[in-house]
GROMACS .gro file of N, CA and C in nm:
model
  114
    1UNK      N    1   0.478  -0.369  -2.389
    1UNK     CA    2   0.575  -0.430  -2.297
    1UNK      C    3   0.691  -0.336  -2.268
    2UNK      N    4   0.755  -0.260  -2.373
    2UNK     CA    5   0.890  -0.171  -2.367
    2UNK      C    6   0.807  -0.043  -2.269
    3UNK      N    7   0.689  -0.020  -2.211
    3UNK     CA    8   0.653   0.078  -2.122
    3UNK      C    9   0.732   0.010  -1.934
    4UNK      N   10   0.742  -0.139  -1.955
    4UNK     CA   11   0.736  -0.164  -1.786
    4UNK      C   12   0.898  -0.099  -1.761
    5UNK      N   13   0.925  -0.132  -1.638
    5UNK     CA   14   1.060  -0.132  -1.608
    5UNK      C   15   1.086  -0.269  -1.615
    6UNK      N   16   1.270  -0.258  -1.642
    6UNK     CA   17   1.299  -0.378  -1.603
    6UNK      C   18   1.255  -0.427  -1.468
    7UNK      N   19   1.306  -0.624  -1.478
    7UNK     CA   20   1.235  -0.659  -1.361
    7UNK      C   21   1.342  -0.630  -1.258
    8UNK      N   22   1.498  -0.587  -1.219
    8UNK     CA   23   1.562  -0.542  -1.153
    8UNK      C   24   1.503  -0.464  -1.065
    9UNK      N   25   1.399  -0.370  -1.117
    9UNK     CA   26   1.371  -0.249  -1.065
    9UNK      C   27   1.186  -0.283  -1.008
   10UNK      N   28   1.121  -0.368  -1.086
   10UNK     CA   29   0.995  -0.460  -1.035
   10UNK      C   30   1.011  -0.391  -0.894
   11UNK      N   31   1.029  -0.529  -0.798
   11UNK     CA   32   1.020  -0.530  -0.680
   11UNK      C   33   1.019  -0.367  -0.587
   12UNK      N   34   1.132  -0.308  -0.633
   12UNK     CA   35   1.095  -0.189  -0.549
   12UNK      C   36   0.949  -0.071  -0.576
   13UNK      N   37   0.971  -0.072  -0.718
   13UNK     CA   38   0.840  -0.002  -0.706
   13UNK      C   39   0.704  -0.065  -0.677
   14UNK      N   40   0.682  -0.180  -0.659
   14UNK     CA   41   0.563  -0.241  -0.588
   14UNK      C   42   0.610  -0.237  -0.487
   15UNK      N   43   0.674  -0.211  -0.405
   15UNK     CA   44   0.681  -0.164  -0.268
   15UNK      C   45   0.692  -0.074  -0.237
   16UNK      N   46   0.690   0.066  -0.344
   16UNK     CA   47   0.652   0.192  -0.311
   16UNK      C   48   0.550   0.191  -0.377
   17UNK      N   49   0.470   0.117  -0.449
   17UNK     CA   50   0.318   0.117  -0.465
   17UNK      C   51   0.262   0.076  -0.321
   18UNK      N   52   0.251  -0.027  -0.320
   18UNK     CA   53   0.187  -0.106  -0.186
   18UNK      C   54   0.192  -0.026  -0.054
   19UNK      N   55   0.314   0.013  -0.033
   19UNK     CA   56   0.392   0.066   0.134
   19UNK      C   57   0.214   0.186   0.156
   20UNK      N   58   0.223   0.253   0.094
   20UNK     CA   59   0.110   0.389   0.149
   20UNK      C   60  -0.024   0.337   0.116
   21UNK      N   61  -0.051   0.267   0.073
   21UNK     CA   62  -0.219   0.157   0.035
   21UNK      C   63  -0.204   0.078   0.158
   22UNK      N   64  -0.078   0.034   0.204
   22UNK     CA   65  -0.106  -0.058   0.332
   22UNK      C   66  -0.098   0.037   0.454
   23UNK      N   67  -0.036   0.187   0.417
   23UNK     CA   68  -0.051   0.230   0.527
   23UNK      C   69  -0.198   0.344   0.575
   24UNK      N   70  -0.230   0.362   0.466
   24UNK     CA   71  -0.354   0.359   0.442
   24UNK      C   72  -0.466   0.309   0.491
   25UNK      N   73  -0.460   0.143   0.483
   25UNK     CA   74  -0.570   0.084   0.530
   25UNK      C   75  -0.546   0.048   0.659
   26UNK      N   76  -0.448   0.048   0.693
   26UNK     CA   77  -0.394   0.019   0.832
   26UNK      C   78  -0.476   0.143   0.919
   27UNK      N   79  -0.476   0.295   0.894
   27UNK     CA   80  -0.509   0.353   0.903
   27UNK      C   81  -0.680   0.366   0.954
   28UNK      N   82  -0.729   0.339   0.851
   28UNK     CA   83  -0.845   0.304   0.818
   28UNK      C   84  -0.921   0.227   0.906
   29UNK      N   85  -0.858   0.110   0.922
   29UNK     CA   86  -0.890   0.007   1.015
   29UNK      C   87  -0.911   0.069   1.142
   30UNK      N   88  -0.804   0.130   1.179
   30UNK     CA   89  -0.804   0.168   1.315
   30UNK      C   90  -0.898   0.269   1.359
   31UNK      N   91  -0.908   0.375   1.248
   31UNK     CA   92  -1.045   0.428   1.278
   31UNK      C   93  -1.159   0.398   1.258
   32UNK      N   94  -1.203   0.304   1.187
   32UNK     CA   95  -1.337   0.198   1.197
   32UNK      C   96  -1.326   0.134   1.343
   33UNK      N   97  -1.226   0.045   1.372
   33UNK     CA   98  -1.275  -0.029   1.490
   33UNK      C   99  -1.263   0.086   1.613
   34UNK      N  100  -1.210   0.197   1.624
   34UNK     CA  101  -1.211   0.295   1.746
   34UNK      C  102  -1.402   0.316   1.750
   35UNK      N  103  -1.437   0.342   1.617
   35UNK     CA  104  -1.550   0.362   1.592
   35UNK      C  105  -1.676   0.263   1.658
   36UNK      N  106  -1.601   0.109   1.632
   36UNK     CA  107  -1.683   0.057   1.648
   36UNK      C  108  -1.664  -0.016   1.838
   37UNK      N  109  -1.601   0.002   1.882
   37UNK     CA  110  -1.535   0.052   2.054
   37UNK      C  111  -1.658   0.137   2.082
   38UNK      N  112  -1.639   0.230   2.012
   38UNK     CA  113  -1.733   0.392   2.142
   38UNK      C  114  -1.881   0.339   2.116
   0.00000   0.00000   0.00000
């Protein structure tokens, strides 16, 4: 347990976890469906 951060600090780093995985798939997406267009 003494490895996490406090929970003060929680929230932001799951949103610098998440932010580039969502921008990522966002990504992703868009070149699958361009894909699936042509």
């Amino acid at each position: 347990m003494a490895s996490f951060p406090p929970l003060k600090g929680a929230p932001m780093s799951l949103t610098n976890l998440l932010v580039p995985i969502y921008k990522q798939t966002l990504r992703a997406m868009s070149g699958w469906l361009d894909k699936a267009q042509a």
